[in-house]
Amino acid sequence: MKKYSDQEIKSFGLIPERIPKHVAIVMDGNGRWATAKGLPRGAGHRAGVNALRDIIRFTSDIGVESLTIYAFSTENRKRPKEEIGILCGLLIEYFNREIDELHENGVRIKSIGDLSWFPTAVQETVRAAEQKTAANPGLKLNIALNYGGRAELVRAMRQAFAENAEADENAISRHLYTSDSGDVDLLIRTGGDERVSNFLLWQIAYAELYFTDVKWPDFTRDELIKALKAFAGRERRFGGLKTNGAK
Ligand code: FPP
């Protein structure tokens, strides 16, 4: 839940009216961060989870309404079994350790993607976190797990078709996993690559894109503030002539 006053938000160099409502992040570079330090890739993922903790806290505190993070893509299933096992272990550990604080801060957790692919222990942990936080009024935290943007669109179209909906944009957007978070305002990708990688394809139609070479474990709140400042400085026209679509 928003903790900072407008004055405090300004003290970070940010403009309260230009805080994006919906931020999405591709948390890339954990493996390379670890390799560069002579550590196993798993150590990079662990450091990545620690970085995530502060980013969730800060986005919640400044009043971002929705944060959607790419924790595991459908393509990540191709990784070695051992690395997938480490990621699953980290996920369970993360939820067990953080759930109480997230709940106290009013965060509402929702997984997006096909959770059924994961081991039962992961599914149960994630479902329990969703249930516990379902009625919370604060930050909507969407965690993409075994998520792919095209698969999400196919799923939405199937659902719309099954209810004989009119073939219009609304029929699709209301069946997206993120239907209650709306469009993405700012998409951040760390780790130096400048691509979208099948993330939130529909929702990013008018998003501002922010790429940084910083690897995810090094993405501190100061780095996030840089991204938010860049967002505030962009002129958003949504195909029209002039406006700023931020909150
Ligand atoms: C990309 O780094 C990152 C991932 C595939 C996983 C991201 C996951 C976490 C930060 C932790 C798990 C999430 C939660 C919610 C507990 P990479 O391995 O592709 O890095 P590389 O491109 O350097 O190899």
PDB file of C-alpha atoms and ligand atoms in Angstrom:
ATOM      1  CA  MET A   1       0.000   0.000   0.000  1.00  0.00           C
ATOM      2  CA  LYS A   2       1.191   3.495  -0.751  1.00  0.00           C
ATOM      3  CA  LYS A   3       3.348   4.597   2.118  1.00  0.00           C
ATOM      4  CA  TYR A   4       5.083   7.688   0.847  1.00  0.00           C
ATOM      5  CA  SER A   5       3.499  11.116   0.626  1.00  0.00           C
ATOM      6  CA  ASP A   6       3.783  13.117  -2.587  1.00  0.00           C
ATOM      7  CA  GLN A   7       6.490  15.155  -0.871  1.00  0.00           C
ATOM      8  CA  GLU A   8       8.508  12.027  -0.161  1.00  0.00           C
ATOM      9  CA  ILE A   9       8.003  10.799  -3.702  1.00  0.00           C
ATOM     10  CA  LYS A  10       9.347  14.131  -4.948  1.00  0.00           C
ATOM     11  CA  SER A  11      12.363  13.706  -2.670  1.00  0.00           C
ATOM     12  CA  PHE A  12      13.347  10.694  -4.813  1.00  0.00           C
ATOM     13  CA  GLY A  13      13.315  12.980  -7.842  1.00  0.00           C
ATOM     14  CA  LEU A  14      10.011  11.512  -9.028  1.00  0.00           C
ATOM     15  CA  ILE A  15       6.807  13.238 -10.098  1.00  0.00           C
ATOM     16  CA  PRO A  16       3.790  11.857  -8.188  1.00  0.00           C
ATOM     17  CA  GLU A  17       1.400  12.317 -11.158  1.00  0.00           C
ATOM     18  CA  ARG A  18       3.772  10.404 -13.380  1.00  0.00           C
ATOM     19  CA  ILE A  19       4.164   7.212 -11.434  1.00  0.00           C
ATOM     20  CA  PRO A  20       3.099   4.418 -13.798  1.00  0.00           C
ATOM     21  CA  LYS A  21       0.065   2.414 -12.737  1.00  0.00           C
ATOM     22  CA  HIS A  22       1.316  -0.862 -14.134  1.00  0.00           C
ATOM     23  CA  VAL A  23       5.002  -1.793 -14.291  1.00  0.00           C
ATOM     24  CA  ALA A  24       6.234  -5.040 -15.856  1.00  0.00           C
ATOM     25  CA  ILE A  25       9.757  -6.398 -15.473  1.00  0.00           C
ATOM     26  CA  VAL A  26      11.809  -8.989 -17.349  1.00  0.00           C
ATOM     27  CA  MET A  27      14.346  -9.877 -14.672  1.00  0.00           C
ATOM     28  CA  ASP A  28      17.209 -10.981 -16.898  1.00  0.00           C
ATOM     29  CA  GLY A  29      20.908 -11.539 -16.260  1.00  0.00           C
ATOM     30  CA  ASN A  30      21.000 -13.657 -13.115  1.00  0.00           C
ATOM     31  CA  GLY A  31      23.084 -16.377 -14.751  1.00  0.00           C
ATOM     32  CA  ARG A  32      25.625 -13.973 -16.239  1.00  0.00           C
ATOM     33  CA  TRP A  33      25.854 -12.063 -12.972  1.00  0.00           C
ATOM     34  CA  ALA A  34      26.846 -15.292 -11.217  1.00  0.00           C
ATOM     35  CA  THR A  35      29.198 -16.511 -13.944  1.00  0.00           C
ATOM     36  CA  ALA A  36      31.049 -13.181 -13.938  1.00  0.00           C
ATOM     37  CA  LYS A  37      31.694 -13.703 -10.242  1.00  0.00           C
ATOM     38  CA  GLY A  38      32.789 -17.313 -10.679  1.00  0.00           C
ATOM     39  CA  LEU A  39      29.621 -18.525  -8.930  1.00  0.00           C
ATOM     40  CA  PRO A  40      27.122 -21.182 -10.006  1.00  0.00           C
ATOM     41  CA  ARG A  41      24.026 -19.883 -11.857  1.00  0.00           C
ATOM     42  CA  GLY A  42      21.852 -20.790  -8.888  1.00  0.00           C
ATOM     43  CA  ALA A  43      23.687 -18.180  -6.830  1.00  0.00           C
ATOM     44  CA  GLY A  44      22.590 -15.613  -9.414  1.00  0.00           C
ATOM     45  CA  HIS A  45      18.959 -16.634  -9.054  1.00  0.00           C
ATOM     46  CA  ARG A  46      19.251 -16.419  -5.295  1.00  0.00           C
ATOM     47  CA  ALA A  47      20.710 -12.917  -5.584  1.00  0.00           C
ATOM     48  CA  GLY A  48      17.878 -12.153  -8.011  1.00  0.00           C
ATOM     49  CA  VAL A  49      15.278 -13.061  -5.435  1.00  0.00           C
ATOM     50  CA  ASN A  50      16.931 -10.708  -2.952  1.00  0.00           C
ATOM     51  CA  ALA A  51      16.853  -7.881  -5.493  1.00  0.00           C
ATOM     52  CA  LEU A  52      13.192  -8.558  -6.110  1.00  0.00           C
ATOM     53  CA  ARG A  53      12.338  -8.123  -2.455  1.00  0.00           C
ATOM     54  CA  ASP A  54      13.302  -4.451  -2.379  1.00  0.00           C
ATOM     55  CA  ILE A  55      11.765  -3.694  -5.765  1.00  0.00           C
ATOM     56  CA  ILE A  56       8.390  -5.070  -4.672  1.00  0.00           C
ATOM     57  CA  ARG A  57       8.595  -3.087  -1.470  1.00  0.00           C
ATOM     58  CA  PHE A  58       9.461   0.158  -3.214  1.00  0.00           C
ATOM     59  CA  THR A  59       6.862  -0.124  -5.978  1.00  0.00           C
ATOM     60  CA  SER A  60       4.248  -0.803  -3.317  1.00  0.00           C
ATOM     61  CA  ASP A  61       5.429   2.128  -1.183  1.00  0.00           C
ATOM     62  CA  ILE A  62       5.259   4.663  -4.021  1.00  0.00           C
ATOM     63  CA  GLY A  63       1.774   3.565  -5.027  1.00  0.00           C
ATOM     64  CA  VAL A  64       2.335   1.616  -8.250  1.00  0.00           C
ATOM     65  CA  GLU A  65      -0.937  -0.305  -8.632  1.00  0.00           C
ATOM     66  CA  SER A  66       0.303  -3.404 -10.461  1.00  0.00           C
ATOM     67  CA  LEU A  67       3.690  -5.054 -10.819  1.00  0.00           C
ATOM     68  CA  THR A  68       4.013  -7.982 -13.206  1.00  0.00           C
ATOM     69  CA  ILE A  69       7.280  -9.915 -13.096  1.00  0.00           C
ATOM     70  CA  TYR A  70       8.626 -12.598 -15.406  1.00  0.00           C
ATOM     71  CA  ALA A  71       9.863 -15.320 -13.072  1.00  0.00           C
ATOM     72  CA  PHE A  72       9.694 -18.297 -15.440  1.00  0.00           C
ATOM     73  CA  SER A  73       8.818 -18.358 -19.132  1.00  0.00           C
ATOM     74  CA  THR A  74       7.492 -21.302 -21.120  1.00  0.00           C
ATOM     75  CA  GLU A  75      10.889 -21.277 -22.859  1.00  0.00           C
ATOM     76  CA  ASN A  76      12.678 -21.621 -19.505  1.00  0.00           C
ATOM     77  CA  ARG A  77      11.365 -25.210 -19.409  1.00  0.00           C
ATOM     78  CA  LYS A  78      14.217 -26.040 -21.803  1.00  0.00           C
ATOM     79  CA  ARG A  79      16.798 -25.321 -19.107  1.00  0.00           C
ATOM     80  CA  PRO A  80      18.667 -28.173 -17.438  1.00  0.00           C
ATOM     81  CA  LYS A  81      16.620 -30.060 -14.865  1.00  0.00           C
ATOM     82  CA  GLU A  82      19.012 -29.045 -12.156  1.00  0.00           C
ATOM     83  CA  GLU A  83      18.508 -25.316 -12.769  1.00  0.00           C
ATOM     84  CA  ILE A  84      14.732 -25.746 -12.923  1.00  0.00           C
ATOM     85  CA  GLY A  85      14.931 -27.565  -9.595  1.00  0.00           C
ATOM     86  CA  ILE A  86      16.891 -24.688  -8.088  1.00  0.00           C
ATOM     87  CA  LEU A  87      14.341 -22.151  -9.345  1.00  0.00           C
ATOM     88  CA  CYS A  88      11.454 -24.206  -7.944  1.00  0.00           C
ATOM     89  CA  GLY A  89      13.225 -24.487  -4.600  1.00  0.00           C
ATOM     90  CA  LEU A  90      13.820 -20.727  -4.547  1.00  0.00           C
ATOM     91  CA  LEU A  91      10.192 -20.040  -5.341  1.00  0.00           C
ATOM     92  CA  ILE A  92       8.982 -22.136  -2.428  1.00  0.00           C
ATOM     93  CA  GLU A  93      11.572 -20.628  -0.125  1.00  0.00           C
ATOM     94  CA  TYR A  94      10.652 -17.131  -1.273  1.00  0.00           C
ATOM     95  CA  PHE A  95       6.949 -17.565  -0.611  1.00  0.00           C
ATOM     96  CA  ASN A  96       7.507 -19.202   2.752  1.00  0.00           C
ATOM     97  CA  ARG A  97       9.825 -16.428   3.850  1.00  0.00           C
ATOM     98  CA  GLU A  98       8.070 -13.381   2.405  1.00  0.00           C
ATOM     99  CA  ILE A  99       4.383 -14.162   2.473  1.00  0.00           C
ATOM    100  CA  ASP A 100       3.681 -12.685   5.906  1.00  0.00           C
ATOM    101  CA  GLU A 101       5.375  -9.388   5.133  1.00  0.00           C
ATOM    102  CA  LEU A 102       3.743  -9.147   1.708  1.00  0.00           C
ATOM    103  CA  HIS A 103       0.370  -9.817   3.312  1.00  0.00           C
ATOM    104  CA  GLU A 104       0.946  -7.193   5.998  1.00  0.00           C
ATOM    105  CA  ASN A 105       1.780  -4.693   3.278  1.00  0.00           C
ATOM    106  CA  GLY A 106      -1.505  -5.400   1.537  1.00  0.00           C
ATOM    107  CA  VAL A 107       0.080  -7.029  -1.527  1.00  0.00           C
ATOM    108  CA  ARG A 108      -2.245  -9.215  -3.573  1.00  0.00           C
ATOM    109  CA  ILE A 109      -0.393 -12.095  -5.217  1.00  0.00           C
ATOM    110  CA  LYS A 110      -1.525 -13.726  -8.410  1.00  0.00           C
ATOM    111  CA  SER A 111       0.336 -16.191 -10.593  1.00  0.00           C
ATOM    112  CA  ILE A 112      -0.082 -15.896 -14.336  1.00  0.00           C
ATOM    113  CA  GLY A 113       0.717 -18.759 -16.695  1.00  0.00           C
ATOM    114  CA  ASP A 114       0.204 -22.497 -16.586  1.00  0.00           C
ATOM    115  CA  LEU A 115       1.040 -23.446 -13.023  1.00  0.00           C
ATOM    116  CA  SER A 116      -0.011 -27.072 -13.560  1.00  0.00           C
ATOM    117  CA  TRP A 117       3.359 -27.857 -15.175  1.00  0.00           C
ATOM    118  CA  PHE A 118       5.200 -27.303 -11.871  1.00  0.00           C
ATOM    119  CA  PRO A 119       5.746 -29.878  -9.135  1.00  0.00           C
ATOM    120  CA  THR A 120       2.842 -30.121  -6.703  1.00  0.00           C
ATOM    121  CA  ALA A 121       4.818 -28.445  -3.923  1.00  0.00           C
ATOM    122  CA  VAL A 122       5.268 -25.294  -6.051  1.00  0.00           C
ATOM    123  CA  GLN A 123       1.616 -25.272  -7.076  1.00  0.00           C
ATOM    124  CA  GLU A 124       0.437 -25.627  -3.496  1.00  0.00           C
ATOM    125  CA  THR A 125       2.756 -22.921  -2.205  1.00  0.00           C
ATOM    126  CA  VAL A 126       1.701 -20.456  -4.876  1.00  0.00           C
ATOM    127  CA  ARG A 127      -2.018 -21.225  -4.518  1.00  0.00           C
ATOM    128  CA  ALA A 128      -1.800 -20.788  -0.747  1.00  0.00           C
ATOM    129  CA  ALA A 129      -0.140 -17.371  -1.205  1.00  0.00           C
ATOM    130  CA  GLU A 130      -2.835 -16.370  -3.691  1.00  0.00           C
ATOM    131  CA  GLN A 131      -5.618 -17.421  -1.365  1.00  0.00           C
ATOM    132  CA  LYS A 132      -4.136 -15.736   1.654  1.00  0.00           C
ATOM    133  CA  THR A 133      -3.700 -12.412  -0.134  1.00  0.00           C
ATOM    134  CA  ALA A 134      -6.716 -12.491  -2.474  1.00  0.00           C
ATOM    135  CA  ALA A 135      -8.673  -9.767  -0.696  1.00  0.00           C
ATOM    136  CA  ASN A 136      -5.746  -7.405  -0.150  1.00  0.00           C
ATOM    137  CA  PRO A 137      -6.178  -3.826  -1.325  1.00  0.00           C
ATOM    138  CA  GLY A 138      -2.566  -2.917  -2.149  1.00  0.00           C
ATOM    139  CA  LEU A 139      -0.080  -3.676  -4.905  1.00  0.00           C
ATOM    140  CA  LYS A 140      -1.295  -6.272  -7.395  1.00  0.00           C
ATOM    141  CA  LEU A 141       1.736  -8.517  -7.787  1.00  0.00           C
ATOM    142  CA  ASN A 142       1.419 -10.753 -10.834  1.00  0.00           C
ATOM    143  CA  ILE A 143       4.111 -13.427 -11.001  1.00  0.00           C
ATOM    144  CA  ALA A 144       4.552 -15.013 -14.411  1.00  0.00           C
ATOM    145  CA  LEU A 145       5.276 -18.708 -13.975  1.00  0.00           C
ATOM    146  CA  ASN A 146       5.458 -20.938 -17.021  1.00  0.00           C
ATOM    147  CA  TYR A 147       3.988 -17.967 -18.845  1.00  0.00           C
ATOM    148  CA  GLY A 148       4.002 -17.163 -22.557  1.00  0.00           C
ATOM    149  CA  GLY A 149       2.224 -14.207 -24.148  1.00  0.00           C
ATOM    150  CA  ARG A 150       0.999 -16.076 -27.210  1.00  0.00           C
ATOM    151  CA  ALA A 151      -0.348 -18.926 -25.098  1.00  0.00           C
ATOM    152  CA  GLU A 152      -2.171 -16.353 -22.971  1.00  0.00           C
ATOM    153  CA  LEU A 153      -3.810 -14.892 -26.070  1.00  0.00           C
ATOM    154  CA  VAL A 154      -4.884 -18.314 -27.342  1.00  0.00           C
ATOM    155  CA  ARG A 155      -6.380 -19.065 -23.936  1.00  0.00           C
ATOM    156  CA  ALA A 156      -8.234 -15.736 -23.886  1.00  0.00           C
ATOM    157  CA  MET A 157      -9.595 -16.304 -27.396  1.00  0.00           C
ATOM    158  CA  ARG A 158     -10.778 -19.804 -26.498  1.00  0.00           C
ATOM    159  CA  GLN A 159     -12.613 -18.459 -23.470  1.00  0.00           C
ATOM    160  CA  ALA A 160     -14.183 -15.635 -25.434  1.00  0.00           C
ATOM    161  CA  PHE A 161     -15.212 -18.079 -28.150  1.00  0.00           C
ATOM    162  CA  ALA A 162     -16.738 -20.462 -25.591  1.00  0.00           C
ATOM    163  CA  GLU A 163     -19.033 -17.730 -24.339  1.00  0.00           C
ATOM    164  CA  ASN A 164     -19.947 -16.613 -27.839  1.00  0.00           C
ATOM    165  CA  ALA A 165     -18.565 -13.167 -27.169  1.00  0.00           C
ATOM    166  CA  GLU A 166     -18.476 -10.424 -29.776  1.00  0.00           C
ATOM    167  CA  ALA A 167     -15.136 -10.566 -31.597  1.00  0.00           C
ATOM    168  CA  ASP A 168     -13.749  -7.315 -30.237  1.00  0.00           C
ATOM    169  CA  GLU A 169     -10.805  -6.141 -28.154  1.00  0.00           C
ATOM    170  CA  ASN A 170     -12.749  -6.228 -24.936  1.00  0.00           C
ATOM    171  CA  ALA A 171     -13.575  -9.921 -25.426  1.00  0.00           C
ATOM    172  CA  ILE A 172      -9.856 -10.655 -25.347  1.00  0.00           C
ATOM    173  CA  SER A 173      -8.669  -8.196 -22.721  1.00  0.00           C
ATOM    174  CA  ARG A 174     -11.204  -9.335 -20.150  1.00  0.00           C
ATOM    175  CA  HIS A 175      -9.935 -12.907 -20.441  1.00  0.00           C
ATOM    176  CA  LEU A 176      -6.266 -12.101 -19.965  1.00  0.00           C
ATOM    177  CA  TYR A 177      -4.630 -13.259 -16.753  1.00  0.00           C
ATOM    178  CA  THR A 178      -3.962  -9.610 -15.957  1.00  0.00           C
ATOM    179  CA  SER A 179      -7.457  -8.329 -16.797  1.00  0.00           C
ATOM    180  CA  ASP A 180      -7.730  -6.421 -13.536  1.00  0.00           C
ATOM    181  CA  SER A 181      -4.344  -4.740 -13.928  1.00  0.00           C
ATOM    182  CA  GLY A 182      -5.005  -3.224 -17.344  1.00  0.00           C
ATOM    183  CA  ASP A 183      -2.377  -2.229 -19.871  1.00  0.00           C
ATOM    184  CA  VAL A 184       1.290  -2.015 -18.956  1.00  0.00           C
ATOM    185  CA  ASP A 185       2.591   1.554 -18.725  1.00  0.00           C
ATOM    186  CA  LEU A 186       6.278   0.768 -18.291  1.00  0.00           C
ATOM    187  CA  LEU A 187       8.135  -2.392 -19.319  1.00  0.00           C
ATOM    188  CA  ILE A 188      11.625  -2.765 -17.864  1.00  0.00           C
ATOM    189  CA  ARG A 189      14.130  -5.335 -19.054  1.00  0.00           C
ATOM    190  CA  THR A 190      17.455  -5.782 -17.298  1.00  0.00           C
ATOM    191  CA  GLY A 191      20.479  -7.726 -18.513  1.00  0.00           C
ATOM    192  CA  GLY A 192      21.294  -5.883 -21.747  1.00  0.00           C
ATOM    193  CA  ASP A 193      19.029  -7.588 -24.279  1.00  0.00           C
ATOM    194  CA  GLU A 194      16.468  -5.421 -26.004  1.00  0.00           C
ATOM    195  CA  ARG A 195      13.565  -7.714 -26.747  1.00  0.00           C
ATOM    196  CA  VAL A 196      10.132  -8.562 -25.436  1.00  0.00           C
ATOM    197  CA  SER A 197      10.511 -12.375 -25.263  1.00  0.00           C
ATOM    198  CA  ASN A 198       6.824 -13.261 -25.464  1.00  0.00           C
ATOM    199  CA  PHE A 199       5.940 -11.263 -22.329  1.00  0.00           C
ATOM    200  CA  LEU A 200       2.511  -9.604 -22.032  1.00  0.00           C
ATOM    201  CA  LEU A 201       2.201  -9.126 -25.781  1.00  0.00           C
ATOM    202  CA  TRP A 202      -1.284  -7.632 -25.687  1.00  0.00           C
ATOM    203  CA  GLN A 203      -0.796  -5.564 -22.552  1.00  0.00           C
ATOM    204  CA  ILE A 204       2.346  -3.761 -23.775  1.00  0.00           C
ATOM    205  CA  ALA A 205       0.720  -2.313 -26.900  1.00  0.00           C
ATOM    206  CA  TYR A 206       1.392   1.264 -25.708  1.00  0.00           C
ATOM    207  CA  ALA A 207       3.949   0.617 -22.980  1.00  0.00           C
ATOM    208  CA  GLU A 208       7.083   2.677 -22.662  1.00  0.00           C
ATOM    209  CA  LEU A 209      10.079   0.360 -22.955  1.00  0.00           C
ATOM    210  CA  TYR A 210      13.123   0.730 -20.722  1.00  0.00           C
ATOM    211  CA  PHE A 211      16.214  -1.384 -21.270  1.00  0.00           C
ATOM    212  CA  THR A 212      19.264  -1.417 -19.063  1.00  0.00           C
ATOM    213  CA  ASP A 213      22.547  -3.332 -19.104  1.00  0.00           C
ATOM    214  CA  VAL A 214      22.348  -3.739 -15.333  1.00  0.00           C
ATOM    215  CA  LYS A 215      21.900  -7.411 -14.499  1.00  0.00           C
ATOM    216  CA  TRP A 216      18.881  -8.239 -12.389  1.00  0.00           C
ATOM    217  CA  PRO A 217      20.710  -8.960  -9.093  1.00  0.00           C
ATOM    218  CA  ASP A 218      22.204  -5.446  -9.302  1.00  0.00           C
ATOM    219  CA  PHE A 219      18.868  -3.772 -10.031  1.00  0.00           C
ATOM    220  CA  THR A 220      18.446  -1.748  -6.860  1.00  0.00           C
ATOM    221  CA  ARG A 221      15.772   0.796  -6.021  1.00  0.00           C
ATOM    222  CA  ASP A 222      18.089   3.496  -7.385  1.00  0.00           C
ATOM    223  CA  GLU A 223      18.044   1.716 -10.737  1.00  0.00           C
ATOM    224  CA  LEU A 224      14.259   1.527 -10.551  1.00  0.00           C
ATOM    225  CA  ILE A 225      14.123   5.248  -9.804  1.00  0.00           C
ATOM    226  CA  LYS A 226      16.176   5.854 -12.977  1.00  0.00           C
ATOM    227  CA  ALA A 227      13.627   3.854 -14.967  1.00  0.00           C
ATOM    228  CA  LEU A 228      10.729   5.762 -13.373  1.00  0.00           C
ATOM    229  CA  LYS A 229      12.403   9.077 -14.159  1.00  0.00           C
ATOM    230  CA  ALA A 230      12.874   8.021 -17.770  1.00  0.00           C
ATOM    231  CA  PHE A 231       9.182   7.080 -17.883  1.00  0.00           C
ATOM    232  CA  ALA A 232       8.142  10.429 -16.415  1.00  0.00           C
ATOM    233  CA  GLY A 233      10.130  12.193 -19.112  1.00  0.00           C
ATOM    234  CA  ARG A 234       8.479  10.403 -21.998  1.00  0.00           C
ATOM    235  CA  GLU A 235       5.648  12.010 -23.856  1.00  0.00           C
ATOM    236  CA  ARG A 236       2.863   9.474 -24.212  1.00  0.00           C
ATOM    237  CA  ARG A 237       0.565  10.134 -27.108  1.00  0.00           C
ATOM    238  CA  PHE A 238      -1.118   6.737 -27.549  1.00  0.00           C
ATOM    239  CA  GLY A 239      -1.185   7.417 -31.263  1.00  0.00           C
ATOM    240  CA  GLY A 240      -2.901  10.745 -30.696  1.00  0.00           C
ATOM    241  CA  LEU A 241      -1.359  14.176 -30.435  1.00  0.00           C
ATOM    242  CA  LYS A 242      -0.467  15.029 -26.884  1.00  0.00           C
ATOM    243  CA  THR A 243      -1.130  13.757 -23.353  1.00  0.00           C
ATOM    244  CA  ASN A 244       0.613  11.974 -20.557  1.00  0.00           C
ATOM    245  CA  GLY A 245      -1.184   8.756 -19.745  1.00  0.00           C
ATOM    246  CA  ALA A 246       0.407   8.216 -16.367  1.00  0.00           C
ATOM    247  CA  LYS A 247      -1.614   8.379 -13.241  1.00  0.00           C
TER     248      LYS A 247
HETATM  249  C1  FPP B   1      16.758 -14.618 -15.990  1.00  0.00           C
HETATM  250  O1  FPP B   1      18.119 -14.773 -15.733  1.00  0.00           O
HETATM  251  C2  FPP B   1      15.994 -14.963 -14.843  1.00  0.00           C
HETATM  252  C3  FPP B   1      15.224 -16.073 -14.725  1.00  0.00           C
HETATM  253  C4  FPP B   1      15.044 -17.109 -15.753  1.00  0.00           C
HETATM  254  C5  FPP B   1      14.510 -16.322 -13.492  1.00  0.00           C
HETATM  255  C6  FPP B   1      14.104 -15.103 -12.712  1.00  0.00           C
HETATM  256  C7  FPP B   1      13.781 -15.582 -11.404  1.00  0.00           C
HETATM  257  C8  FPP B   1      14.040 -14.977 -10.226  1.00  0.00           C
HETATM  258  C9  FPP B   1      14.570 -13.620 -10.090  1.00  0.00           C
HETATM  259  C10 FPP B   1      13.793 -15.716  -8.995  1.00  0.00           C
HETATM  260  C11 FPP B   1      12.534 -16.505  -8.874  1.00  0.00           C
HETATM  261  C12 FPP B   1      11.323 -15.690  -8.727  1.00  0.00           C
HETATM  262  C13 FPP B   1      10.588 -15.555  -7.624  1.00  0.00           C
HETATM  263  C14 FPP B   1       9.286 -14.837  -7.710  1.00  0.00           C
HETATM  264  C15 FPP B   1      10.976 -16.086  -6.329  1.00  0.00           C
HETATM  265  P1  FPP B   1      18.921 -15.739 -16.651  1.00  0.00           P
HETATM  266  O2  FPP B   1      19.158 -17.004 -15.916  1.00  0.00           O
HETATM  267  O3  FPP B   1      18.227 -15.888 -17.970  1.00  0.00           O
HETATM  268  O4  FPP B   1      20.248 -14.953 -16.805  1.00  0.00           O
HETATM  269  P2  FPP B   1      21.245 -15.039 -18.038  1.00  0.00           P
HETATM  270  O5  FPP B   1      20.533 -14.419 -19.201  1.00  0.00           O
HETATM  271  O6  FPP B   1      22.379 -14.219 -17.554  1.00  0.00           O
HETATM  272  O7  FPP B   1      21.570 -16.478 -18.215  1.00  0.00           O
END
